[in-house]
Each structure stands twice: as structure tokens, then as C-alpha cells.
Amino acid sequence: MSTTAETVAATRQLVIFRLGDEMYGVPITSVQEIIRHTPPRPMPESPRGVEGVINLRGRLIPVLSLGERLGVATGDPADAKVVIIELRDATVGIVVDEVREVATIDLAITEPPPANVVGGAGGAIESVAKLDDGLLVILDPERLLGRG
């Protein structure tokens, strides 16, 4: 294997966002686009955490409160963004407080979450990256949205 291939295999590109006081990331390959938050149309009998649906260029997209799903306090929805996530069989929007950047993370600084914490075994947390300024929780979109 060449040095270039080894370097590519040892890193991962993530869309990094803030939710409350914490930083999270999802693989860039799962992100279709990022839009400004507009209040979704509530849908009767929606599961907990589903804010409603939006019309995105003629497609109805369910919008989920990621803060509610993860049990994290969030900021003002007027300042929020919606990250449109492509899953294997669906497209879903997740509300986040702020999108920070697209970053390449060295997999050597990541490790699985402890098995004795929520999400540790088979949950939505794929891994945790140890950065200079804190921890970055890397989420698995399929498991986060109950499809993994």
C-alpha cells in the first residue's frame, strides 16, 4: 500500500457541528446539504423528537430535534441550522445549533465510547475524538436515526 493510500485510510472527513455546549460530527459522505432552520410543519402522532416536515425542493423531509434525541439542551431555533442527512433508504433533517466546519480527523485520535455509557454498545455514538480543545463525539447517522 502506498503512503498516500495509508494516509487516506487513516483519516475521515466529518461535518462538525455544535449542539448545546458540545461538539459532534457526522461523516461528510452522509451529508447532502446544510440549510437554515425554518419551522417545520408539525405532523400529528409523530414520534418524540420529530419536529415535523419541510418541503425541500418538492420533497417532504422529516426534521428531527437532535438535542431532544440525544438529551442535550440546545440554543435558539431561530439561529439553528438543519443538516440534511442521506440514509440508505431515507433523507432526514437534523436540527443543530451551529455548523462549525468540515474537518479531516486522524482516526488515531479516536476511540470507541466506553461500553458502560449511553450509546456505548450499539448506540448512536460511533467513536470519540480527543482534540486539543476537548472531545468530539462522532455519530453514526444510521444508528442515530434508528435505521442501523
mmCIF file of N, CA and C in Angstrom:
data_model
loop_
_atom_site.group_PDB
_atom_site.id
_atom_site.type_symbol
_atom_site.label_atom_id
_atom_site.label_comp_id
_atom_site.label_asym_id
_atom_site.label_seq_id
_atom_site.Cartn_x
_atom_site.Cartn_y
_atom_site.Cartn_z
ATOM 1 N N MET A 1 0.860 -1.179 0.000
ATOM 2 C CA MET A 1 0.000 0.000 0.000
ATOM 3 C C MET A 1 0.900 1.234 0.000
ATOM 4 N N SER A 2 0.540 2.217 -0.780
ATOM 5 C CA SER A 2 1.350 3.428 -0.858
ATOM 6 C C SER A 2 1.096 4.334 0.339
ATOM 7 N N THR A 3 1.997 5.290 0.548
ATOM 8 C CA THR A 3 1.857 6.236 1.659
ATOM 9 C C THR A 3 0.572 7.043 1.518
ATOM 10 N N THR A 4 0.226 7.442 0.307
ATOM 11 C CA THR A 4 -0.991 8.214 0.091
ATOM 12 C C THR A 4 -2.216 7.397 0.480
ATOM 13 N N ALA A 5 -2.277 6.159 0.071
ATOM 14 C CA ALA A 5 -3.418 5.307 0.417
ATOM 15 C C ALA A 5 -3.492 5.091 1.926
ATOM 16 N N GLU A 6 -2.343 4.927 2.590
ATOM 17 C CA GLU A 6 -2.336 4.760 4.036
ATOM 18 C C GLU A 6 -2.861 6.007 4.729
ATOM 19 N N THR A 7 -2.473 7.176 4.239
ATOM 20 C CA THR A 7 -2.922 8.436 4.826
ATOM 21 C C THR A 7 -4.427 8.586 4.674
ATOM 22 N N VAL A 8 -4.949 8.277 3.484
ATOM 23 C CA VAL A 8 -6.379 8.395 3.250
ATOM 24 C C VAL A 8 -7.135 7.425 4.147
ATOM 25 N N ALA A 9 -6.650 6.204 4.285
ATOM 26 C CA ALA A 9 -7.330 5.199 5.085
ATOM 27 C C ALA A 9 -7.321 5.545 6.568
ATOM 28 N N ALA A 10 -6.380 6.364 7.014
ATOM 29 C CA ALA A 10 -6.237 6.666 8.433
ATOM 30 C C ALA A 10 -6.949 7.954 8.839
ATOM 31 N N THR A 11 -7.701 8.560 7.933
ATOM 32 C CA THR A 11 -8.413 9.795 8.242
ATOM 33 C C THR A 11 -9.873 9.668 7.824
ATOM 34 N N ARG A 12 -10.655 10.616 8.309
ATOM 35 C CA ARG A 12 -12.071 10.644 7.952
ATOM 36 C C ARG A 12 -12.543 12.080 7.924
ATOM 37 N N GLN A 13 -13.290 12.444 6.890
ATOM 38 C CA GLN A 13 -13.850 13.792 6.798
ATOM 39 C C GLN A 13 -15.195 13.831 7.491
ATOM 40 N N LEU A 14 -15.355 14.832 8.361
ATOM 41 C CA LEU A 14 -16.585 14.981 9.137
ATOM 42 C C LEU A 14 -17.139 16.382 9.002
ATOM 43 N N VAL A 15 -18.458 16.487 9.045
ATOM 44 C CA VAL A 15 -19.115 17.777 9.224
ATOM 45 C C VAL A 15 -19.247 17.936 10.736
ATOM 46 N N ILE A 16 -18.643 18.995 11.261
ATOM 47 C CA ILE A 16 -18.609 19.215 12.709
ATOM 48 C C ILE A 16 -19.613 20.304 13.052
ATOM 49 N N PHE A 17 -20.421 20.035 14.083
ATOM 50 C CA PHE A 17 -21.438 20.998 14.491
ATOM 51 C C PHE A 17 -21.527 21.052 16.008
ATOM 52 N N ARG A 18 -22.129 22.138 16.470
ATOM 53 C CA ARG A 18 -22.320 22.349 17.903
ATOM 54 C C ARG A 18 -23.775 22.094 18.239
ATOM 55 N N LEU A 19 -23.957 21.448 19.364
ATOM 56 C CA LEU A 19 -25.289 21.207 19.918
ATOM 57 C C LEU A 19 -25.155 21.497 21.402
ATOM 58 N N GLY A 20 -25.793 22.567 21.862
ATOM 59 C CA GLY A 20 -25.571 22.999 23.235
ATOM 60 C C GLY A 20 -24.126 23.429 23.375
ATOM 61 N N ASP A 21 -23.450 22.927 24.394
ATOM 62 C CA ASP A 21 -22.039 23.267 24.615
ATOM 63 C C ASP A 21 -21.081 22.220 24.060
ATOM 64 N N GLU A 22 -21.599 21.226 23.376
ATOM 65 C CA GLU A 22 -20.774 20.111 22.932
ATOM 66 C C GLU A 22 -20.620 20.088 21.411
ATOM 67 N N MET A 23 -19.524 19.452 20.975
ATOM 68 C CA MET A 23 -19.236 19.319 19.551
ATOM 69 C C MET A 23 -19.505 17.880 19.104
ATOM 70 N N TYR A 24 -20.120 17.766 17.929
ATOM 71 C CA TYR A 24 -20.459 16.479 17.344
ATOM 72 C C TYR A 24 -20.021 16.482 15.883
ATOM 73 N N GLY A 25 -19.916 15.297 15.325
ATOM 74 C CA GLY A 25 -19.581 15.187 13.916
ATOM 75 C C GLY A 25 -20.294 14.013 13.283
ATOM 76 N N VAL A 26 -20.561 14.148 11.985
ATOM 77 C CA VAL A 26 -21.098 13.045 11.188
ATOM 78 C C VAL A 26 -20.253 12.954 9.923
ATOM 79 N N PRO A 27 -20.119 11.763 9.367
ATOM 80 C CA PRO A 27 -19.325 11.614 8.143
ATOM 81 C C PRO A 27 -19.878 12.500 7.026
ATOM 82 N N ILE A 28 -18.981 13.174 6.330
ATOM 83 C CA ILE A 28 -19.403 14.070 5.249
ATOM 84 C C ILE A 28 -20.132 13.305 4.159
ATOM 85 N N THR A 29 -19.840 12.028 4.020
ATOM 86 C CA THR A 29 -20.498 11.221 2.992
ATOM 87 C C THR A 29 -21.988 11.046 3.259
ATOM 88 N N SER A 30 -22.426 11.291 4.505
ATOM 89 C CA SER A 30 -23.850 11.187 4.855
ATOM 90 C C SER A 30 -24.596 12.499 4.677
ATOM 91 N N VAL A 31 -23.866 13.608 4.507
ATOM 92 C CA VAL A 31 -24.490 14.927 4.482
ATOM 93 C C VAL A 31 -24.779 15.343 3.045
ATOM 94 N N GLN A 32 -26.062 15.613 2.776
ATOM 95 C CA GLN A 32 -26.471 16.090 1.452
ATOM 96 C C GLN A 32 -26.257 17.589 1.351
ATOM 97 N N GLU A 33 -26.715 18.316 2.381
ATOM 98 C CA GLU A 33 -26.572 19.770 2.392
ATOM 99 C C GLU A 33 -26.915 20.306 3.772
ATOM 100 N N ILE A 34 -26.664 21.600 3.949
ATOM 101 C CA ILE A 34 -26.967 22.285 5.205
ATOM 102 C C ILE A 34 -27.812 23.501 4.854
ATOM 103 N N ILE A 35 -28.945 23.653 5.565
ATOM 104 C CA ILE A 35 -29.846 24.768 5.279
ATOM 105 C C ILE A 35 -30.169 25.521 6.569
ATOM 106 N N ARG A 36 -30.688 26.732 6.408
ATOM 107 C CA ARG A 36 -31.174 27.487 7.574
ATOM 108 C C ARG A 36 -32.412 26.806 8.127
ATOM 109 N N HIS A 37 -32.566 26.908 9.436
ATOM 110 C CA HIS A 37 -33.740 26.326 10.079
ATOM 111 C C HIS A 37 -34.968 27.156 9.751
ATOM 112 N N THR A 38 -35.995 26.501 9.270
ATOM 113 C CA THR A 38 -37.314 27.106 9.126
ATOM 114 C C THR A 38 -38.265 26.198 9.891
ATOM 115 N N PRO A 39 -39.225 26.777 10.575
ATOM 116 C CA PRO A 39 -40.112 25.925 11.380
ATOM 117 C C PRO A 39 -40.796 24.876 10.509
ATOM 118 N N PRO A 40 -40.605 23.602 10.851
ATOM 119 C CA PRO A 40 -41.260 22.556 10.071
ATOM 120 C C PRO A 40 -42.750 22.490 10.379
ATOM 121 N N ARG A 41 -43.487 21.890 9.494
ATOM 122 C CA ARG A 41 -44.922 21.688 9.680
ATOM 123 C C ARG A 41 -45.106 20.501 10.608
ATOM 124 N N PRO A 42 -45.663 20.723 11.820
ATOM 125 C CA PRO A 42 -45.869 19.603 12.737
ATOM 126 C C PRO A 42 -46.792 18.553 12.117
ATOM 127 N N MET A 43 -46.510 17.310 12.435
ATOM 128 C CA MET A 43 -47.328 16.201 11.945
ATOM 129 C C MET A 43 -47.934 15.489 13.149
ATOM 130 N N PRO A 44 -49.252 15.292 13.140
ATOM 131 C CA PRO A 44 -49.891 14.574 14.246
ATOM 132 C C PRO A 44 -49.309 13.177 14.411
ATOM 133 N N GLU A 45 -49.232 12.734 15.646
ATOM 134 C CA GLU A 45 -48.786 11.391 16.001
ATOM 135 C C GLU A 45 -47.339 11.106 15.627
ATOM 136 N N SER A 46 -46.523 12.163 15.502
ATOM 137 C CA SER A 46 -45.098 11.966 15.217
ATOM 138 C C SER A 46 -44.389 11.419 16.446
ATOM 139 N N PRO A 47 -43.355 10.608 16.244
ATOM 140 C CA PRO A 47 -42.581 10.115 17.387
ATOM 141 C C PRO A 47 -41.872 11.271 18.106
ATOM 142 N N ARG A 48 -41.473 11.008 19.349
ATOM 143 C CA ARG A 48 -40.747 12.001 20.138
ATOM 144 C C ARG A 48 -39.493 12.454 19.384
ATOM 145 N N GLY A 49 -39.285 13.749 19.376
ATOM 146 C CA GLY A 49 -38.104 14.298 18.723
ATOM 147 C C GLY A 49 -38.318 14.718 17.284
ATOM 148 N N VAL A 50 -39.426 14.345 16.684
ATOM 149 C CA VAL A 50 -39.715 14.749 15.303
ATOM 150 C C VAL A 50 -40.446 16.082 15.357
ATOM 151 N N GLU A 51 -39.797 17.127 14.820
ATOM 152 C CA GLU A 51 -40.410 18.454 14.825
ATOM 153 C C GLU A 51 -41.504 18.596 13.779
ATOM 154 N N GLY A 52 -41.395 17.835 12.711
ATOM 155 C CA GLY A 52 -42.359 17.917 11.623
ATOM 156 C C GLY A 52 -41.668 17.673 10.298
ATOM 157 N N VAL A 53 -42.231 18.226 9.219
ATOM 158 C CA VAL A 53 -41.650 18.048 7.891
ATOM 159 C C VAL A 53 -41.456 19.396 7.220
ATOM 160 N N ILE A 54 -40.496 19.423 6.300
ATOM 161 C CA ILE A 54 -40.283 20.598 5.457
ATOM 162 C C ILE A 54 -40.371 20.151 4.001
ATOM 163 N N ASN A 55 -40.654 21.108 3.136
ATOM 164 C CA ASN A 55 -40.653 20.868 1.705
ATOM 165 C C ASN A 55 -39.313 21.349 1.172
ATOM 166 N N LEU A 56 -38.463 20.421 0.780
ATOM 167 C CA LEU A 56 -37.146 20.766 0.263
ATOM 168 C C LEU A 56 -37.127 20.437 -1.225
ATOM 169 N N ARG A 57 -37.328 21.463 -2.024
ATOM 170 C CA ARG A 57 -37.370 21.324 -3.488
ATOM 171 C C ARG A 57 -38.314 20.212 -3.932
ATOM 172 N N GLY A 58 -39.521 20.228 -3.361
ATOM 173 C CA GLY A 58 -40.552 19.286 -3.769
ATOM 174 C C GLY A 58 -40.544 17.962 -3.031
ATOM 175 N N ARG A 59 -39.604 17.749 -2.125
ATOM 176 C CA ARG A 59 -39.543 16.513 -1.336
ATOM 177 C C ARG A 59 -39.898 16.820 0.107
ATOM 178 N N LEU A 60 -40.746 15.997 0.712
ATOM 179 C CA LEU A 60 -41.056 16.140 2.127
ATOM 180 C C LEU A 60 -39.959 15.455 2.929
ATOM 181 N N ILE A 61 -39.321 16.247 3.801
ATOM 182 C CA ILE A 61 -38.205 15.753 4.608
ATOM 183 C C ILE A 61 -38.587 15.858 6.075
ATOM 184 N N PRO A 62 -38.573 14.753 6.823
ATOM 185 C CA PRO A 62 -38.814 14.850 8.263
ATOM 186 C C PRO A 62 -37.637 15.563 8.929
ATOM 187 N N VAL A 63 -37.958 16.401 9.919
ATOM 188 C CA VAL A 63 -36.935 17.160 10.641
ATOM 189 C C VAL A 63 -36.973 16.726 12.101
ATOM 190 N N LEU A 64 -35.804 16.315 12.597
ATOM 191 C CA LEU A 64 -35.685 15.818 13.960
ATOM 192 C C LEU A 64 -34.916 16.799 14.828
ATOM 193 N N SER A 65 -35.330 16.910 16.072
ATOM 194 C CA SER A 65 -34.581 17.686 17.053
ATOM 195 C C SER A 65 -33.476 16.788 17.591
ATOM 196 N N LEU A 66 -32.252 17.035 17.149
ATOM 197 C CA LEU A 66 -31.142 16.214 17.598
ATOM 198 C C LEU A 66 -30.914 16.393 19.093
ATOM 199 N N GLY A 67 -31.136 17.615 19.585
ATOM 200 C CA GLY A 67 -30.994 17.863 21.016
ATOM 201 C C GLY A 67 -31.925 16.990 21.836
ATOM 202 N N GLU A 68 -33.173 16.896 21.413
ATOM 203 C CA GLU A 68 -34.130 16.058 22.128
ATOM 204 C C GLU A 68 -33.760 14.586 22.001
ATOM 205 N N ARG A 69 -33.315 14.187 20.824
ATOM 206 C CA ARG A 69 -32.943 12.789 20.593
ATOM 207 C C ARG A 69 -31.773 12.375 21.489
ATOM 208 N N LEU A 70 -30.811 13.312 21.692
ATOM 209 C CA LEU A 70 -29.633 12.992 22.487
ATOM 210 C C LEU A 70 -29.738 13.438 23.946
ATOM 211 N N GLY A 71 -30.820 14.166 24.281
ATOM 212 C CA GLY A 71 -30.970 14.656 25.647
ATOM 213 C C GLY A 71 -30.044 15.812 25.969
ATOM 214 N N VAL A 72 -29.804 16.683 24.975
ATOM 215 C CA VAL A 72 -28.892 17.811 25.122
ATOM 216 C C VAL A 72 -29.685 19.113 24.988
ATOM 217 N N ALA A 73 -29.466 20.054 25.909
ATOM 218 C CA ALA A 73 -30.116 21.366 25.795
ATOM 219 C C ALA A 73 -29.544 22.104 24.591
ATOM 220 N N THR A 74 -30.409 22.774 23.846
ATOM 221 C CA THR A 74 -29.978 23.467 22.630
ATOM 222 C C THR A 74 -30.261 24.953 22.719
ATOM 223 N N GLY A 75 -29.773 25.682 21.720
ATOM 224 C CA GLY A 75 -29.945 27.128 21.670
ATOM 225 C C GLY A 75 -31.248 27.534 20.999
ATOM 226 N N ASP A 76 -31.298 28.782 20.572
ATOM 227 C CA ASP A 76 -32.467 29.375 19.937
ATOM 228 C C ASP A 76 -32.674 28.794 18.543
ATOM 229 N N PRO A 77 -33.857 28.221 18.268
ATOM 230 C CA PRO A 77 -34.097 27.644 16.938
ATOM 231 C C PRO A 77 -33.967 28.661 15.797
ATOM 232 N N ALA A 78 -34.160 29.937 16.086
ATOM 233 C CA ALA A 78 -34.044 30.946 15.029
ATOM 234 C C ALA A 78 -32.624 31.002 14.470
ATOM 235 N N ASP A 79 -31.639 30.630 15.275
ATOM 236 C CA ASP A 79 -30.240 30.639 14.834
ATOM 237 C C ASP A 79 -29.755 29.274 14.363
ATOM 238 N N ALA A 80 -30.611 28.273 14.424
ATOM 239 C CA ALA A 80 -30.208 26.892 14.148
ATOM 240 C C ALA A 80 -30.030 26.634 12.655
ATOM 241 N N LYS A 81 -29.403 25.516 12.368
ATOM 242 C CA LYS A 81 -29.244 25.008 11.007
ATOM 243 C C LYS A 81 -29.856 23.611 10.955
ATOM 244 N N VAL A 82 -30.180 23.182 9.758
ATOM 245 C CA VAL A 82 -30.677 21.822 9.545
ATOM 246 C C VAL A 82 -29.678 21.125 8.631
ATOM 247 N N VAL A 83 -29.119 20.032 9.138
ATOM 248 C CA VAL A 83 -28.203 19.221 8.348
ATOM 249 C C VAL A 83 -29.048 18.125 7.704
ATOM 250 N N ILE A 84 -29.067 18.125 6.382
ATOM 251 C CA ILE A 84 -29.837 17.122 5.639
ATOM 252 C C ILE A 84 -28.950 15.894 5.463
ATOM 253 N N ILE A 85 -29.418 14.782 6.042
ATOM 254 C CA ILE A 85 -28.659 13.536 6.077
ATOM 255 C C ILE A 85 -29.289 12.525 5.117
ATOM 256 N N GLU A 86 -28.454 11.918 4.283
ATOM 257 C CA GLU A 86 -28.886 10.845 3.383
ATOM 258 C C GLU A 86 -28.598 9.516 4.058
ATOM 259 N N LEU A 87 -29.646 8.754 4.307
ATOM 260 C CA LEU A 87 -29.504 7.410 4.846
ATOM 261 C C LEU A 87 -29.654 6.413 3.707
ATOM 262 N N ARG A 88 -29.516 5.142 4.016
ATOM 263 C CA ARG A 88 -29.659 4.126 2.962
ATOM 264 C C ARG A 88 -31.014 4.217 2.272
ATOM 265 N N ASP A 89 -32.078 4.436 3.070
ATOM 266 C CA ASP A 89 -33.415 4.378 2.496
ATOM 267 C C ASP A 89 -34.277 5.611 2.797
ATOM 268 N N ALA A 90 -33.663 6.697 3.243
ATOM 269 C CA ALA A 90 -34.445 7.887 3.580
ATOM 270 C C ALA A 90 -33.544 9.117 3.633
ATOM 271 N N THR A 91 -34.176 10.263 3.606
ATOM 272 C CA THR A 91 -33.491 11.542 3.804
ATOM 273 C C THR A 91 -34.150 12.212 4.995
ATOM 274 N N VAL A 92 -33.334 12.712 5.931
ATOM 275 C CA VAL A 92 -33.826 13.279 7.177
ATOM 276 C C VAL A 92 -33.034 14.537 7.486
ATOM 277 N N GLY A 93 -33.711 15.526 8.077
ATOM 278 C CA GLY A 93 -33.019 16.720 8.541
ATOM 279 C C GLY A 93 -32.828 16.657 10.048
ATOM 280 N N ILE A 94 -31.642 17.051 10.530
ATOM 281 C CA ILE A 94 -31.419 17.128 11.964
ATOM 282 C C ILE A 94 -31.087 18.574 12.317
ATOM 283 N N VAL A 95 -31.727 19.068 13.377
ATOM 284 C CA VAL A 95 -31.527 20.452 13.801
ATOM 285 C C VAL A 95 -30.316 20.517 14.713
ATOM 286 N N VAL A 96 -29.381 21.417 14.382
ATOM 287 C CA VAL A 96 -28.183 21.648 15.185
ATOM 288 C C VAL A 96 -28.074 23.144 15.462
ATOM 289 N N ASP A 97 -27.345 23.493 16.519
ATOM 290 C CA ASP A 97 -27.209 24.904 16.873
ATOM 291 C C ASP A 97 -26.335 25.671 15.891
ATOM 292 N N GLU A 98 -25.230 25.058 15.466
ATOM 293 C CA GLU A 98 -24.294 25.743 14.583
ATOM 294 C C GLU A 98 -23.441 24.720 13.865
ATOM 295 N N VAL A 99 -23.230 24.922 12.566
ATOM 296 C CA VAL A 99 -22.301 24.085 11.821
ATOM 297 C C VAL A 99 -20.963 24.811 11.858
ATOM 298 N N ARG A 100 -19.943 24.130 12.343
ATOM 299 C CA ARG A 100 -18.631 24.754 12.529
ATOM 300 C C ARG A 100 -17.747 24.638 11.294
ATOM 301 N N GLU A 101 -17.560 23.400 10.815
ATOM 302 C CA GLU A 101 -16.602 23.213 9.723
ATOM 303 C C GLU A 101 -16.692 21.792 9.183
ATOM 304 N N VAL A 102 -15.999 21.591 8.070
ATOM 305 C CA VAL A 102 -15.707 20.252 7.576
ATOM 306 C C VAL A 102 -14.245 20.031 7.927
ATOM 307 N N ALA A 103 -13.971 18.950 8.646
ATOM 308 C CA ALA A 103 -12.612 18.694 9.106
ATOM 309 C C ALA A 103 -12.213 17.262 8.801
ATOM 310 N N THR A 104 -10.939 17.080 8.610
ATOM 311 C CA THR A 104 -10.382 15.748 8.438
ATOM 312 C C THR A 104 -9.804 15.327 9.781
ATOM 313 N N ILE A 105 -10.307 14.225 10.295
ATOM 314 C CA ILE A 105 -9.910 13.732 11.608
ATOM 315 C C ILE A 105 -9.011 12.508 11.427
ATOM 316 N N ASP A 106 -7.897 12.492 12.113
ATOM 317 C CA ASP A 106 -6.996 11.347 12.133
ATOM 318 C C ASP A 106 -7.634 10.279 13.012
ATOM 319 N N LEU A 107 -7.858 9.107 12.464
ATOM 320 C CA LEU A 107 -8.511 8.041 13.224
ATOM 321 C C LEU A 107 -7.695 7.574 14.421
ATOM 322 N N ALA A 108 -6.406 7.899 14.453
ATOM 323 C CA ALA A 108 -5.562 7.529 15.588
ATOM 324 C C ALA A 108 -5.966 8.262 16.869
ATOM 325 N N ILE A 109 -6.672 9.397 16.745
ATOM 326 C CA ILE A 109 -7.080 10.144 17.938
ATOM 327 C C ILE A 109 -8.498 9.790 18.371
ATOM 328 N N THR A 110 -9.077 8.770 17.756
ATOM 329 C CA THR A 110 -10.430 8.355 18.119
ATOM 330 C C THR A 110 -10.394 7.029 18.855
ATOM 331 N N GLU A 111 -11.418 6.816 19.652
ATOM 332 C CA GLU A 111 -11.595 5.505 20.272
ATOM 333 C C GLU A 111 -13.077 5.272 20.481
ATOM 334 N N PRO A 112 -13.483 4.012 20.607
ATOM 335 C CA PRO A 112 -14.898 3.715 20.822
ATOM 336 C C PRO A 112 -15.361 4.319 22.147
ATOM 337 N N PRO A 113 -16.641 4.640 22.246
ATOM 338 C CA PRO A 113 -17.134 5.148 23.530
ATOM 339 C C PRO A 113 -17.081 4.040 24.577
ATOM 340 N N PRO A 114 -16.920 4.414 25.832
ATOM 341 C CA PRO A 114 -16.935 3.379 26.874
ATOM 342 C C PRO A 114 -18.249 2.599 26.821
ATOM 343 N N ALA A 115 -18.166 1.299 26.963
ATOM 344 C CA ALA A 115 -19.341 0.434 26.855
ATOM 345 C C ALA A 115 -20.357 0.675 27.965
ATOM 346 N N ASN A 116 -19.936 1.290 29.061
ATOM 347 C CA ASN A 116 -20.852 1.491 30.184
ATOM 348 C C ASN A 116 -21.548 2.847 30.178
ATOM 349 N N VAL A 117 -21.455 3.586 29.064
ATOM 350 C CA VAL A 117 -22.180 4.849 28.955
ATOM 351 C C VAL A 117 -23.247 4.723 27.892
ATOM 352 N N VAL A 118 -24.238 5.613 27.937
ATOM 353 C CA VAL A 118 -25.317 5.583 26.951
ATOM 354 C C VAL A 118 -24.704 5.662 25.565
ATOM 355 N N GLY A 119 -25.152 4.791 24.690
ATOM 356 C CA GLY A 119 -24.641 4.772 23.322
ATOM 357 C C GLY A 119 -23.370 3.975 23.165
ATOM 358 N N GLY A 120 -22.813 3.505 24.257
ATOM 359 C CA GLY A 120 -21.544 2.808 24.179
ATOM 360 C C GLY A 120 -21.624 1.500 23.419
ATOM 361 N N ALA A 121 -22.656 0.742 23.611
ATOM 362 C CA ALA A 121 -22.770 -0.562 22.959
ATOM 363 C C ALA A 121 -23.938 -0.536 21.983
ATOM 364 N N GLY A 122 -23.626 -0.334 20.711
ATOM 365 C CA GLY A 122 -24.653 -0.380 19.686
ATOM 366 C C GLY A 122 -25.498 0.877 19.583
ATOM 367 N N GLY A 123 -25.116 1.935 20.267
ATOM 368 C CA GLY A 123 -25.880 3.172 20.211
ATOM 369 C C GLY A 123 -25.445 4.049 19.051
ATOM 370 N N ALA A 124 -25.852 5.296 19.114
ATOM 371 C CA ALA A 124 -25.602 6.231 18.022
ATOM 372 C C ALA A 124 -24.178 6.772 17.998
ATOM 373 N N ILE A 125 -23.430 6.606 19.090
ATOM 374 C CA ILE A 125 -22.067 7.126 19.137
ATOM 375 C C ILE A 125 -21.130 6.106 18.506
ATOM 376 N N GLU A 126 -20.499 6.520 17.417
ATOM 377 C CA GLU A 126 -19.551 5.642 16.728
ATOM 378 C C GLU A 126 -18.200 5.658 17.424
ATOM 379 N N SER A 127 -17.715 6.859 17.742
ATOM 380 C CA SER A 127 -16.428 6.991 18.408
ATOM 381 C C SER A 127 -16.320 8.391 18.997
ATOM 382 N N VAL A 128 -15.240 8.605 19.728
ATOM 383 C CA VAL A 128 -14.968 9.903 20.331
ATOM 384 C C VAL A 128 -13.543 10.291 19.958
ATOM 385 N N ALA A 129 -13.391 11.507 19.415
ATOM 386 C CA ALA A 129 -12.067 12.012 19.055
ATOM 387 C C ALA A 129 -11.572 12.923 20.167
ATOM 388 N N LYS A 130 -10.313 12.748 20.531
ATOM 389 C CA LYS A 130 -9.690 13.574 21.561
ATOM 390 C C LYS A 130 -8.940 14.706 20.862
ATOM 391 N N LEU A 131 -9.522 15.903 20.903
ATOM 392 C CA LEU A 131 -8.932 17.075 20.263
ATOM 393 C C LEU A 131 -8.233 17.932 21.313
ATOM 394 N N ASP A 132 -7.411 18.874 20.849
ATOM 395 C CA ASP A 132 -6.715 19.775 21.774
ATOM 396 C C ASP A 132 -7.683 20.563 22.637
ATOM 397 N N ASP A 133 -8.827 20.954 22.062
ATOM 398 C CA ASP A 133 -9.769 21.810 22.798
ATOM 399 C C ASP A 133 -10.983 21.046 23.338
ATOM 400 N N GLY A 134 -10.896 19.732 23.442
ATOM 401 C CA GLY A 134 -11.999 18.965 24.016
ATOM 402 C C GLY A 134 -12.281 17.689 23.249
ATOM 403 N N LEU A 135 -13.451 17.145 23.497
ATOM 404 C CA LEU A 135 -13.850 15.902 22.860
ATOM 405 C C LEU A 135 -14.842 16.162 21.735
ATOM 406 N N LEU A 136 -14.752 15.375 20.695
ATOM 407 C CA LEU A 136 -15.671 15.430 19.568
ATOM 408 C C LEU A 136 -16.369 14.086 19.487
ATOM 409 N N VAL A 137 -17.690 14.090 19.651
ATOM 410 C CA VAL A 137 -18.473 12.861 19.582
ATOM 411 C C VAL A 137 -18.854 12.631 18.126
ATOM 412 N N ILE A 138 -18.440 11.496 17.583
ATOM 413 C CA ILE A 138 -18.722 11.159 16.191
ATOM 414 C C ILE A 138 -19.930 10.222 16.181
ATOM 415 N N LEU A 139 -20.974 10.668 15.480
ATOM 416 C CA LEU A 139 -22.242 9.943 15.453
ATOM 417 C C LEU A 139 -22.367 9.080 14.204
ATOM 418 N N ASP A 140 -23.047 7.970 14.345
ATOM 419 C CA ASP A 140 -23.386 7.113 13.215
ATOM 420 C C ASP A 140 -24.817 7.465 12.814
ATOM 421 N N PRO A 141 -25.014 8.135 11.673
ATOM 422 C CA PRO A 141 -26.362 8.588 11.299
ATOM 423 C C PRO A 141 -27.399 7.474 11.201
ATOM 424 N N GLU A 142 -27.009 6.314 10.684
ATOM 425 C CA GLU A 142 -27.970 5.205 10.553
ATOM 426 C C GLU A 142 -28.474 4.760 11.924
ATOM 427 N N ARG A 143 -27.567 4.565 12.870
ATOM 428 C CA ARG A 143 -27.980 4.142 14.210
ATOM 429 C C ARG A 143 -28.662 5.275 14.958
ATOM 430 N N LEU A 144 -28.194 6.505 14.768
ATOM 431 C CA LEU A 144 -28.795 7.660 15.427
ATOM 432 C C LEU A 144 -30.269 7.783 15.077
ATOM 433 N N LEU A 145 -30.586 7.514 13.835
ATOM 434 C CA LEU A 145 -31.944 7.685 13.363
ATOM 435 C C LEU A 145 -32.713 6.375 13.344
ATOM 436 N N GLY A 146 -32.191 5.380 14.041
ATOM 437 C CA GLY A 146 -32.910 4.128 14.231
ATOM 438 C C GLY A 146 -32.977 3.236 13.014
ATOM 439 N N ARG A 147 -31.991 3.352 12.120
ATOM 440 C CA ARG A 147 -32.043 2.555 10.901
ATOM 441 C C ARG A 147 -30.838 1.628 10.758
ATOM 442 N N GLY A 148 -29.974 1.633 11.783
ATOM 443 C CA GLY A 148 -28.747 0.827 11.676
ATOM 444 C C GLY A 148 -28.851 -0.510 12.308
#
